[in-house]
mmCIF file of C-alpha atoms and ligand atoms in Angstrom:
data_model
loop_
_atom_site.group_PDB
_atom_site.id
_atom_site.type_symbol
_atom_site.label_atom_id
_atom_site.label_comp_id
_atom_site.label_asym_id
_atom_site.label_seq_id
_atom_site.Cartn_x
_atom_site.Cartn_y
_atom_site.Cartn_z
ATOM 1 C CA UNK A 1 62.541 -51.094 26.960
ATOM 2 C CA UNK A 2 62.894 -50.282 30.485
ATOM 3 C CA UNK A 3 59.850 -51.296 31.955
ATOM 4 C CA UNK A 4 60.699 -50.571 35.953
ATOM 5 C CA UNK A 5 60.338 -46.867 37.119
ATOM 6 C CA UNK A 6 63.049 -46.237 39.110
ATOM 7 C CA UNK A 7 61.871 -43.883 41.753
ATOM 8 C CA UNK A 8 65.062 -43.923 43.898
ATOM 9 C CA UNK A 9 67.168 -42.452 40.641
ATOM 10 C CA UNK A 10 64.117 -39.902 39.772
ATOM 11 C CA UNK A 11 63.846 -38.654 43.000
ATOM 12 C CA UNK A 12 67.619 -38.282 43.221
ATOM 13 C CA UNK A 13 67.837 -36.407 39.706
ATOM 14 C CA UNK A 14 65.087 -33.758 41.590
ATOM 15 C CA UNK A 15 67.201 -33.620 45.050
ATOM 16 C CA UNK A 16 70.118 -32.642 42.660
ATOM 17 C CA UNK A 17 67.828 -30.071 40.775
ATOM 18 C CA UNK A 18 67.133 -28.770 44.075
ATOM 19 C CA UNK A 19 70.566 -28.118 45.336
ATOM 20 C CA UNK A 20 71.497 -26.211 42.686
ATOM 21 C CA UNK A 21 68.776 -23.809 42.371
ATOM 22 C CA UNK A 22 68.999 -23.131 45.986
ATOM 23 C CA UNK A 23 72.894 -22.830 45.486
ATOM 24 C CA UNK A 24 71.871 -20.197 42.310
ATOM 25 C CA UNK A 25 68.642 -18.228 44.406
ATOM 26 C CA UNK A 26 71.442 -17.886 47.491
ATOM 27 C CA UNK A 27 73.765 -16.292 45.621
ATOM 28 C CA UNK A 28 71.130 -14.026 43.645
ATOM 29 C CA UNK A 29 69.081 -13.190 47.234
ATOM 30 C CA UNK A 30 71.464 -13.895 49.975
ATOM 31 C CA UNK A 31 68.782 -16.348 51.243
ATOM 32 C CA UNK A 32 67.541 -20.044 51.195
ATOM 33 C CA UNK A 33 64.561 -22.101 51.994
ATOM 34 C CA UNK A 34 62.993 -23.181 55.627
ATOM 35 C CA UNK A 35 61.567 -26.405 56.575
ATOM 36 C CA UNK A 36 60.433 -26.835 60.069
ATOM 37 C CA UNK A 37 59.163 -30.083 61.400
ATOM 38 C CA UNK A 38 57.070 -30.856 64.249
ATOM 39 C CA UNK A 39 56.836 -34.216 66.197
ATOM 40 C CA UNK A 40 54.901 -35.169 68.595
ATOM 41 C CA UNK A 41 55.652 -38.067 70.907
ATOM 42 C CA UNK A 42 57.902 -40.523 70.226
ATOM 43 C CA UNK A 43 56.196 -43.146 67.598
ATOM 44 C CA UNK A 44 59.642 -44.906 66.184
ATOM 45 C CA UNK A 45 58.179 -44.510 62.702
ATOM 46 C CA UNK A 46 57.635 -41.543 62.988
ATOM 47 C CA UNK A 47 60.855 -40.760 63.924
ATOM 48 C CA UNK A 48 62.271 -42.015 61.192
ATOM 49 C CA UNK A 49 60.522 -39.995 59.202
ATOM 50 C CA UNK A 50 60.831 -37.034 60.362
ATOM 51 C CA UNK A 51 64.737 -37.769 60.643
ATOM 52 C CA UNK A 52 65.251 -38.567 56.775
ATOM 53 C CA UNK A 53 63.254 -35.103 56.140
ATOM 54 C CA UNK A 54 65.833 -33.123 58.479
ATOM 55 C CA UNK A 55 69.194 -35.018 56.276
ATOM 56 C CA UNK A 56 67.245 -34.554 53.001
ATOM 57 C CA UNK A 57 67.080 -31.033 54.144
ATOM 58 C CA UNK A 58 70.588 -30.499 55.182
ATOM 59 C CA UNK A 59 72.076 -31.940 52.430
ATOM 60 C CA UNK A 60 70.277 -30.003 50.085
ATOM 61 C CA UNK A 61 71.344 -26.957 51.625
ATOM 62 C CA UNK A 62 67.638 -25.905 53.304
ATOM 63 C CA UNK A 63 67.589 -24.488 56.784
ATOM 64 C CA UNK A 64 65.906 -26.788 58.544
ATOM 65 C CA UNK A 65 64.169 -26.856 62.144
ATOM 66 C CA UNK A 66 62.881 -30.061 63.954
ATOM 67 C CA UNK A 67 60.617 -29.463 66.830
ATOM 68 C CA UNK A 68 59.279 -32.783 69.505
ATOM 69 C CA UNK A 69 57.108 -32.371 71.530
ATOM 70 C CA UNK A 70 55.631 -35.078 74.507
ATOM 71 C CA UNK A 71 52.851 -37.378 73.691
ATOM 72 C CA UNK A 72 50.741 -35.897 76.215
ATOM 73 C CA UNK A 73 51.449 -31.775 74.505
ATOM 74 C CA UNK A 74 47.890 -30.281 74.631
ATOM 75 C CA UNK A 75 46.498 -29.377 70.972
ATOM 76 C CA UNK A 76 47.094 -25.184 72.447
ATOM 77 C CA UNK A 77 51.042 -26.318 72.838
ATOM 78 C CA UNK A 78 51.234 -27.359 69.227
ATOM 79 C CA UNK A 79 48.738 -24.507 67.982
ATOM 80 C CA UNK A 80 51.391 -22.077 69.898
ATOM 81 C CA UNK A 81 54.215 -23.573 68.177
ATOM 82 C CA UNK A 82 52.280 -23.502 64.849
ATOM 83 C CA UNK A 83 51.188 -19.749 65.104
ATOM 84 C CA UNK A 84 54.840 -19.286 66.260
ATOM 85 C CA UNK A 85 56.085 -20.844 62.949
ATOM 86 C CA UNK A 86 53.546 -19.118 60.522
ATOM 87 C CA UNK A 87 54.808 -15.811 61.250
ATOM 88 C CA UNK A 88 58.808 -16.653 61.196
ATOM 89 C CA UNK A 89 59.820 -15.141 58.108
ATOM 90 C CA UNK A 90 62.913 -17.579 57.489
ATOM 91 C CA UNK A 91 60.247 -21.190 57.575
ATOM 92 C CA UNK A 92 58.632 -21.601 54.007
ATOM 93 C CA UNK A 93 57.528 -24.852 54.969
ATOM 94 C CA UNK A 94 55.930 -26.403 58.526
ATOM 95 C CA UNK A 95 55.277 -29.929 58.481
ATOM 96 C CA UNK A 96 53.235 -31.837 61.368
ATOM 97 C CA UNK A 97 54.067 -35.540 61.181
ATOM 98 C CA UNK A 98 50.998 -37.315 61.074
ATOM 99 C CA UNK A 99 49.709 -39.878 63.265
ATOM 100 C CA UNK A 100 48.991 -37.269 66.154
ATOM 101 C CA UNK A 101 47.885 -38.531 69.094
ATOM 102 C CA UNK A 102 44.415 -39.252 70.006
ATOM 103 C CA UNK A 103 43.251 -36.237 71.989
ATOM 104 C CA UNK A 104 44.841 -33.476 69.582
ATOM 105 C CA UNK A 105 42.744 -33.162 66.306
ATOM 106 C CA UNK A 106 44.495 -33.378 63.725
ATOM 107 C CA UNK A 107 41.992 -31.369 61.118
ATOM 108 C CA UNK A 108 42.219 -28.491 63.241
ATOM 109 C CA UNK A 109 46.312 -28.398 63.258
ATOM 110 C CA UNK A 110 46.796 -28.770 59.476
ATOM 111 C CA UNK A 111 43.963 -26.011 59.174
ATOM 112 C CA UNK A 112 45.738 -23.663 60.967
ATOM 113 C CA UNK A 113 48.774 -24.168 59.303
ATOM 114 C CA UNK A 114 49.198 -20.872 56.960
ATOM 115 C CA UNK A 115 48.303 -22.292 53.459
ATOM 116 C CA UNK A 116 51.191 -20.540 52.413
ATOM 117 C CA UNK A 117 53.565 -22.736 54.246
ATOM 118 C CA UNK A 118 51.652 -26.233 53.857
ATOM 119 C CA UNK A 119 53.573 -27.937 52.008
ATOM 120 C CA UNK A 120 52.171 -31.346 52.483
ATOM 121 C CA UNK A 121 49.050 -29.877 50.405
ATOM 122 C CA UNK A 122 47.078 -30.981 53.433
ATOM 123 C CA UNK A 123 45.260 -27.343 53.800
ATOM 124 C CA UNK A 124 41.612 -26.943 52.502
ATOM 125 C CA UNK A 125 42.736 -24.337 50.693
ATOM 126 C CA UNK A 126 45.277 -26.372 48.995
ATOM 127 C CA UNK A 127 42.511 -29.311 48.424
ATOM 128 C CA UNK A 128 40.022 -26.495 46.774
ATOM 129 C CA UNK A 129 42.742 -25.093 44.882
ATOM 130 C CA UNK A 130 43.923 -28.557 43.283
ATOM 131 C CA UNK A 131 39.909 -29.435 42.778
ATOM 132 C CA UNK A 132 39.760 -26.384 40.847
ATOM 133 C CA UNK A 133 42.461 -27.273 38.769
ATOM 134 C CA UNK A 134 44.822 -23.932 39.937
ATOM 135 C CA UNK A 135 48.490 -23.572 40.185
ATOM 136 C CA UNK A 136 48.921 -21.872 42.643
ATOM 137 C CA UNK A 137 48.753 -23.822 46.044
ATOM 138 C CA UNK A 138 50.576 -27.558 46.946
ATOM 139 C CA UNK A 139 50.159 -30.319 45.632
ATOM 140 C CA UNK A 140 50.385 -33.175 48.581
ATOM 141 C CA UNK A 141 53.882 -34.837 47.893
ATOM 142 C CA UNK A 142 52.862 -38.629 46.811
ATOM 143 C CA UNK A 143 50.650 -37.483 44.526
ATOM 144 C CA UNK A 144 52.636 -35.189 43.099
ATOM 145 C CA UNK A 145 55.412 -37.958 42.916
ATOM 146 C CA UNK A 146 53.477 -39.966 40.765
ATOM 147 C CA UNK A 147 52.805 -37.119 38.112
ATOM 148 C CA UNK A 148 56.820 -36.392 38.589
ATOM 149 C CA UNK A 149 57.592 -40.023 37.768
ATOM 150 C CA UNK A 150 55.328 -40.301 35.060
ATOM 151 C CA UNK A 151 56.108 -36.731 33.411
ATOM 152 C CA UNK A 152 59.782 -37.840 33.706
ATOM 153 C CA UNK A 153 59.589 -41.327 31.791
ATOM 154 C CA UNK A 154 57.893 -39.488 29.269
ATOM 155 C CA UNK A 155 54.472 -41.541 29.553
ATOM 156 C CA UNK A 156 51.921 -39.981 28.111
ATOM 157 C CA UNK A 157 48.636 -39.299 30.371
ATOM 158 C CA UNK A 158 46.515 -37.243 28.209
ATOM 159 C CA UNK A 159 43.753 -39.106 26.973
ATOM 160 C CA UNK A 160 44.910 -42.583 29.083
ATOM 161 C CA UNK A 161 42.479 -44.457 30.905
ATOM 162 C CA UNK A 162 43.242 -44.100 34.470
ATOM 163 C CA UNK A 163 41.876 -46.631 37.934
ATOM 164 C CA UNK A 164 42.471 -45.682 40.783
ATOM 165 C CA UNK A 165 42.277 -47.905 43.733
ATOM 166 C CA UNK A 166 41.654 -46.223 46.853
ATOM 167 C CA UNK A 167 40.168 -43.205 47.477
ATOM 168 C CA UNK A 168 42.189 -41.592 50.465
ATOM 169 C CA UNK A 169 42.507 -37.964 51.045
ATOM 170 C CA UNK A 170 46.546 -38.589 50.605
ATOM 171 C CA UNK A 171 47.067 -40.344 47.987
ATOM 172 C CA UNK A 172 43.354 -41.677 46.346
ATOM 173 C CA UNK A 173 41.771 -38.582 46.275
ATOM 174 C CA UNK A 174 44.791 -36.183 44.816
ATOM 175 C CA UNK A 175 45.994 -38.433 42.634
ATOM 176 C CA UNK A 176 42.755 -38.499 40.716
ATOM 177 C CA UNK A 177 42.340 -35.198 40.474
ATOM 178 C CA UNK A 178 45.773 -34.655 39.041
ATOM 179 C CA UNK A 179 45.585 -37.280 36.057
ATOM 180 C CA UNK A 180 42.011 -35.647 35.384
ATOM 181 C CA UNK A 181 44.374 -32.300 35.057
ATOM 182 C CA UNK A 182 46.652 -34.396 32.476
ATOM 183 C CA UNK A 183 43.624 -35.150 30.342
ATOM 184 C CA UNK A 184 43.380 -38.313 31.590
ATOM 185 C CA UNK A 185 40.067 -40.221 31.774
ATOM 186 C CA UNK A 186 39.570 -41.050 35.579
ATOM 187 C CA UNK A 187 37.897 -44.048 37.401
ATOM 188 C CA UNK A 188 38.130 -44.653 41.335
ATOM 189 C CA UNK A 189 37.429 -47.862 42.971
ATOM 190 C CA UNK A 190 37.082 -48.013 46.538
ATOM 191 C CA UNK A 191 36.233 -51.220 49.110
ATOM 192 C CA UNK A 192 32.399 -51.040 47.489
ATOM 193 C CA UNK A 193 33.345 -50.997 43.845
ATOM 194 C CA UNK A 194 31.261 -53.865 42.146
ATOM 195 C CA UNK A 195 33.170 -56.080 39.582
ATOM 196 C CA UNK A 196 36.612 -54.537 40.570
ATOM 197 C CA UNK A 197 38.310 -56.524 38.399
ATOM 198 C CA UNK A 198 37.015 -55.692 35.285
ATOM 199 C CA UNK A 199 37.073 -52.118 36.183
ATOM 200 C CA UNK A 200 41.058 -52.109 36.367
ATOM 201 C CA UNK A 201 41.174 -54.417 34.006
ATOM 202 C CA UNK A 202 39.820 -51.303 31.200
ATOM 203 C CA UNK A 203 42.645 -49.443 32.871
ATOM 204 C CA UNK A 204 45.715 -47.892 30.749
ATOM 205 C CA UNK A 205 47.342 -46.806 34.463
ATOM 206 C CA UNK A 206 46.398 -48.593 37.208
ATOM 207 C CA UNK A 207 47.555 -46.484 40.461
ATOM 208 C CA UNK A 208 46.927 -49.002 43.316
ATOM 209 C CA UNK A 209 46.466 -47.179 46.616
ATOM 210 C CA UNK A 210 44.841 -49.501 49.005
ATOM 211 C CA UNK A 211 46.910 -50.757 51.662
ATOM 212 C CA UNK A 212 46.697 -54.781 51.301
ATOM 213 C CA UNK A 213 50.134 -56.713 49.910
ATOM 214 C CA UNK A 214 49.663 -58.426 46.356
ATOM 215 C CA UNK A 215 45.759 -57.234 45.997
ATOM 216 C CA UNK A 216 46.394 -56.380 42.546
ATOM 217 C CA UNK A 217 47.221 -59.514 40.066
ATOM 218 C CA UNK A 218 48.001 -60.677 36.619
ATOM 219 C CA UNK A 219 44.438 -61.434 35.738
ATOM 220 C CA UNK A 220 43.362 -57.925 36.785
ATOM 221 C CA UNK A 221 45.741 -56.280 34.473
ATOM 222 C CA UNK A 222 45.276 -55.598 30.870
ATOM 223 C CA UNK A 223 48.621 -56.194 28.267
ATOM 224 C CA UNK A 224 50.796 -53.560 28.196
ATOM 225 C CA UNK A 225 49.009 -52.014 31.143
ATOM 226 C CA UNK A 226 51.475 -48.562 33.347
ATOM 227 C CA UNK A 227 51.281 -49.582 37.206
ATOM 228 C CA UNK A 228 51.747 -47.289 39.597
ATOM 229 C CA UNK A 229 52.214 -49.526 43.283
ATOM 230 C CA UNK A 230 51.913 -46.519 46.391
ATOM 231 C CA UNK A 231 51.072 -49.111 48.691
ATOM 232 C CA UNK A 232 53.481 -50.096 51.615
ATOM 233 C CA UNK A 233 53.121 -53.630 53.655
ATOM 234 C CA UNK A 234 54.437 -55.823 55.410
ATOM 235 C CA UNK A 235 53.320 -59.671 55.720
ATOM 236 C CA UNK A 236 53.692 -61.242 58.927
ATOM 237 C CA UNK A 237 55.503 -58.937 60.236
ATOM 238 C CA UNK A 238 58.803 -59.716 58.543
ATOM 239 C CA UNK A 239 60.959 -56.370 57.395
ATOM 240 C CA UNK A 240 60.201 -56.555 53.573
ATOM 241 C CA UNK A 241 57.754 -54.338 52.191
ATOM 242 C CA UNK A 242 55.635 -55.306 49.584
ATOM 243 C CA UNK A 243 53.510 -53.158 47.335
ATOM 244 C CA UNK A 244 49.333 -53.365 46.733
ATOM 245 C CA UNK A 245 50.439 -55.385 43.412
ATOM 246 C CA UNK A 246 51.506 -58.884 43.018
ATOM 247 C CA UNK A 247 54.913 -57.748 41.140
ATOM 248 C CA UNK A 248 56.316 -60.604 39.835
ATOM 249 C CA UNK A 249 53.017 -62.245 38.581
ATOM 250 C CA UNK A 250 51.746 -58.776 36.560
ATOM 251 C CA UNK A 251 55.678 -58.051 35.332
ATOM 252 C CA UNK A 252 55.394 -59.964 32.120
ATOM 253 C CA UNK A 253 52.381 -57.825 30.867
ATOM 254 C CA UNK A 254 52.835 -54.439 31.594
ATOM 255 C CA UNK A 255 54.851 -52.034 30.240
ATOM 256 C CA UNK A 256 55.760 -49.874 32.929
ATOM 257 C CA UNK A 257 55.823 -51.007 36.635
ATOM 258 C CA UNK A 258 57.210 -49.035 40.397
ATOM 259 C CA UNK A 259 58.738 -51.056 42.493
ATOM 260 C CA UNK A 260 58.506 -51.082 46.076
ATOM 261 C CA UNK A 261 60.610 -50.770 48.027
ATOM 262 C CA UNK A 262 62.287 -48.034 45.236
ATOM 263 C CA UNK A 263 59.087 -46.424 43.392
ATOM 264 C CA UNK A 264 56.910 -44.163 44.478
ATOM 265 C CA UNK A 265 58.020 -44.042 48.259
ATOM 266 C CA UNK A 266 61.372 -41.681 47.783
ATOM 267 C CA UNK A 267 59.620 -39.827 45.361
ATOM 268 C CA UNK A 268 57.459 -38.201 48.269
ATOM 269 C CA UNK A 269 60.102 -36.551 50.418
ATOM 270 C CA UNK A 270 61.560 -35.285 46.763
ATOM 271 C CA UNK A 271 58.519 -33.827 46.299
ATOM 272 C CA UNK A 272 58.526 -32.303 49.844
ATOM 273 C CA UNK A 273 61.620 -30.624 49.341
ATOM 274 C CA UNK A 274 60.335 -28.943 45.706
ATOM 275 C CA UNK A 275 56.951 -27.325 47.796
ATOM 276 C CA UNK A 276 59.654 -25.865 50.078
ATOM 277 C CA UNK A 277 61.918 -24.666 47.302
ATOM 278 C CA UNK A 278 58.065 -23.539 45.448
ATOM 279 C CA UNK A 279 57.115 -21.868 48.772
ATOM 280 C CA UNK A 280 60.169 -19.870 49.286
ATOM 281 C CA UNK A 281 60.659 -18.838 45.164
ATOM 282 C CA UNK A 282 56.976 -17.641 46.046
ATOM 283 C CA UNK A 283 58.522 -15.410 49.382
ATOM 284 C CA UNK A 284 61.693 -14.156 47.250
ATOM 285 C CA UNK A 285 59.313 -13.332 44.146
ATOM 286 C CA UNK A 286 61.054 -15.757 41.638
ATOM 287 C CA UNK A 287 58.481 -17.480 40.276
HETATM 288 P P1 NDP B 1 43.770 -45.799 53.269
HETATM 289 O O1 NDP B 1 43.675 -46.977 54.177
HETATM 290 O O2 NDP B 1 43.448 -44.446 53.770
HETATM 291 O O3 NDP B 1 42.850 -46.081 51.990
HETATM 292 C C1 NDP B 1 42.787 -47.338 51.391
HETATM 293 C C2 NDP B 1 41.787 -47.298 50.269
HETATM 294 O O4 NDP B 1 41.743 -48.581 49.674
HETATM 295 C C3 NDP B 1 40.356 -46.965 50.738
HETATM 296 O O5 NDP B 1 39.775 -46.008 49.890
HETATM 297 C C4 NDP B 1 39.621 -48.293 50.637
HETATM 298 O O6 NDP B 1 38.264 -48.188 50.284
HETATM 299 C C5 NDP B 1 40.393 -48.972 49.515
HETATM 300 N N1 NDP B 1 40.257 -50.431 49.655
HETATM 301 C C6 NDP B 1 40.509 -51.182 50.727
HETATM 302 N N2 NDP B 1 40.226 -52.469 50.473
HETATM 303 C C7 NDP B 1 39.772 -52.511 49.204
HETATM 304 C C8 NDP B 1 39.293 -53.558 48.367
HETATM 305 N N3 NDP B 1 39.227 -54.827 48.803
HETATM 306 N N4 NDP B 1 38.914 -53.254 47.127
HETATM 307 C C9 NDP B 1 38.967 -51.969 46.675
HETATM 308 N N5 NDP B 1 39.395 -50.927 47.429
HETATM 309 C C10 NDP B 1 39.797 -51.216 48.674
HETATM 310 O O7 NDP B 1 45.223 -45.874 52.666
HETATM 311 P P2 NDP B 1 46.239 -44.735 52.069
HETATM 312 O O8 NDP B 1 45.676 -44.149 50.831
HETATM 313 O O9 NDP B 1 46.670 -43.858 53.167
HETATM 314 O O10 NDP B 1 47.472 -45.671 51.696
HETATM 315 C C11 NDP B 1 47.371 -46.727 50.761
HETATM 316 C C12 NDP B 1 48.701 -47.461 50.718
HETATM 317 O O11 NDP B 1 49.704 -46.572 50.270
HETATM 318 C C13 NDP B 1 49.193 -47.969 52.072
HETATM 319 O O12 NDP B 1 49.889 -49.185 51.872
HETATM 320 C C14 NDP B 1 50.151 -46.909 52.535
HETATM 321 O O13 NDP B 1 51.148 -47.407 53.404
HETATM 322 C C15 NDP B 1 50.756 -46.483 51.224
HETATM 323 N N6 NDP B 1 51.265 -45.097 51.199
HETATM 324 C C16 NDP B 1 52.473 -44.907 50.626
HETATM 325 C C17 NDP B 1 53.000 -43.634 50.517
HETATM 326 C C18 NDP B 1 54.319 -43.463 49.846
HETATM 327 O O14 NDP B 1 54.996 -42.491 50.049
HETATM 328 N N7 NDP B 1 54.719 -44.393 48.975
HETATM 329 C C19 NDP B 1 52.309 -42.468 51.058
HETATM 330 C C20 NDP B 1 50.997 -42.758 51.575
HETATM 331 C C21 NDP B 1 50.511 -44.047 51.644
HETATM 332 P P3 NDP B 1 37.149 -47.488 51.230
HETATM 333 O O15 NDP B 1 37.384 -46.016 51.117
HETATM 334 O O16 NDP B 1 35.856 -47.927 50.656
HETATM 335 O O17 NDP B 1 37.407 -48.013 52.617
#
């Protein structure tokens, strides 16, 4: 059995799902999705980001629009250029790369993003609507990745115990709501957890979220345990990433592992790209 999740193939079967329904809803409505992206200041990874987003559009066939603004924009500018973007009929999607800087608030740009077009599932209303278990809003992408990936190795969730480690609003947070959706039974362990280890160690999936290289070991994992790694690091500042779980010590008892680099990360600009495509089958009424 295949025990490594290969997030860079999965994401890459979705991209190619993509295309062609927007090739199919273009020829059926004469029109195609809308992502626009806003940047502010010039934070190299940021840039990167929001660059891969623009080609990911592009090649998928999306109109796409990438706005930057200067570091020092005032949080009006980018409210103007949100408003602006909420009622342009072509954008299904606006997208504010996150870190702002300092003096804009950032809760009070992704609130007035029309929950309509917030695709990163950022929105309150979005949050409320996953809590309540509806269909109807976004799910934020990483989360939603992790579902994907699971859903499409055919692991079963429903009645799995699931950890969680970390409780962001990203990634802790949504994720646990969405494997309680899947019927599965839910535990999340943050920095004051007591006896961490033999929490996760009761775990069937172990989603590690945390943000600290290797954190997760083999004596923390039960046999045959699923591992889901989000986390991205870097040690000493050399290049390689490394995920929240010591891979190569935990690989000979689980069954299922994501690597990182090549797991969950490309999963969440996939999963970008299917709110757009969800957002605009909403606009052209084919869904
Ligand atoms: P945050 O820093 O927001 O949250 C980290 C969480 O880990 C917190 O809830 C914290 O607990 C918990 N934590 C920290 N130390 C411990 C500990 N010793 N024991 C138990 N829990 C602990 O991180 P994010 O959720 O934003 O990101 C987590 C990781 O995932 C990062 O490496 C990030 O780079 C990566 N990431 C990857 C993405 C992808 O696309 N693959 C997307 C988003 C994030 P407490 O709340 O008590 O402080």
């Amino acid at each position: 059995m295949e025990k490594i999740i290969n997030g860079k193939e999965i994401s890459q079967n979705i991209k190619d799902e993509i295309k062609l329904e927007i090739e199919n809803l273009k020829k059926e409505t004469g029109k195609i999705p809308g992502l626009a992206v806003i940047l502010v200041g010039n934070d190299p990874a940021s840039n990167v980001y929001v660059g891969s987003k623009e080609k990911t559009c592009l090649s998928l066939g999306f109109y796409s629009e990438k706005y930057v603004l200067p570091e020092n924009a005032s949080e009006d500018e980018l409210l103007d250029k949100i408003n602006e973007l909420n009622k342009n009929v072509d954008i299904d999607g606006i997208l504010v790369q996150l870190p702002l800087p300092k003096h804009i608030n950032s809760d009070k740009i992704l609130n007035s993003i029309l929950p309509e077009k917030d695709v990163d599932g950022f929105h309150p209303i979005n949050v409320g609507k996953l809590m309540i278990g509806a269909d109807d809003g976004f799910f934020p992408c990483t989360p939603y990745g992790i579902i994907e990936l699971l859903k499409r190795k055919n692991i079963k969730i429903d009645g799995k115990n699931a950890v969680i480690v970390g409780r962001s609003n990203i990634v802790g947070k949504p994720i646990s709501l969405m494997l309680l959706k899947e019927n599965a039974t839910v535990t999340i362990c943050h920095s004051r957890t007591k006896d961490l280890n033999s929490v996760v160690k009761g775990a069937d999936i172990i989603v590690a979220a945390i943000g600290k290289a290797k954190f997760i070991n083999k004596d923390m994992v039960k046999d045959g345990a699923i591992i889901i790694d989000v986390g991205i690091n870097r040690i000493d500042g050399s290049t390689k990433l490394y995920g929240d779980v010591d891979y190569d010590s935990v690989f000979d008892k689980i069954s299922y592992i994501t690597p990182v680099p090549g797991g969950v990360g490309p999963m969440t600009i996939a999963m970008l790209m299917k709110n757009t495509l969800i957002s605009f089958k909403r606009r052209v009424n084919k869904i």
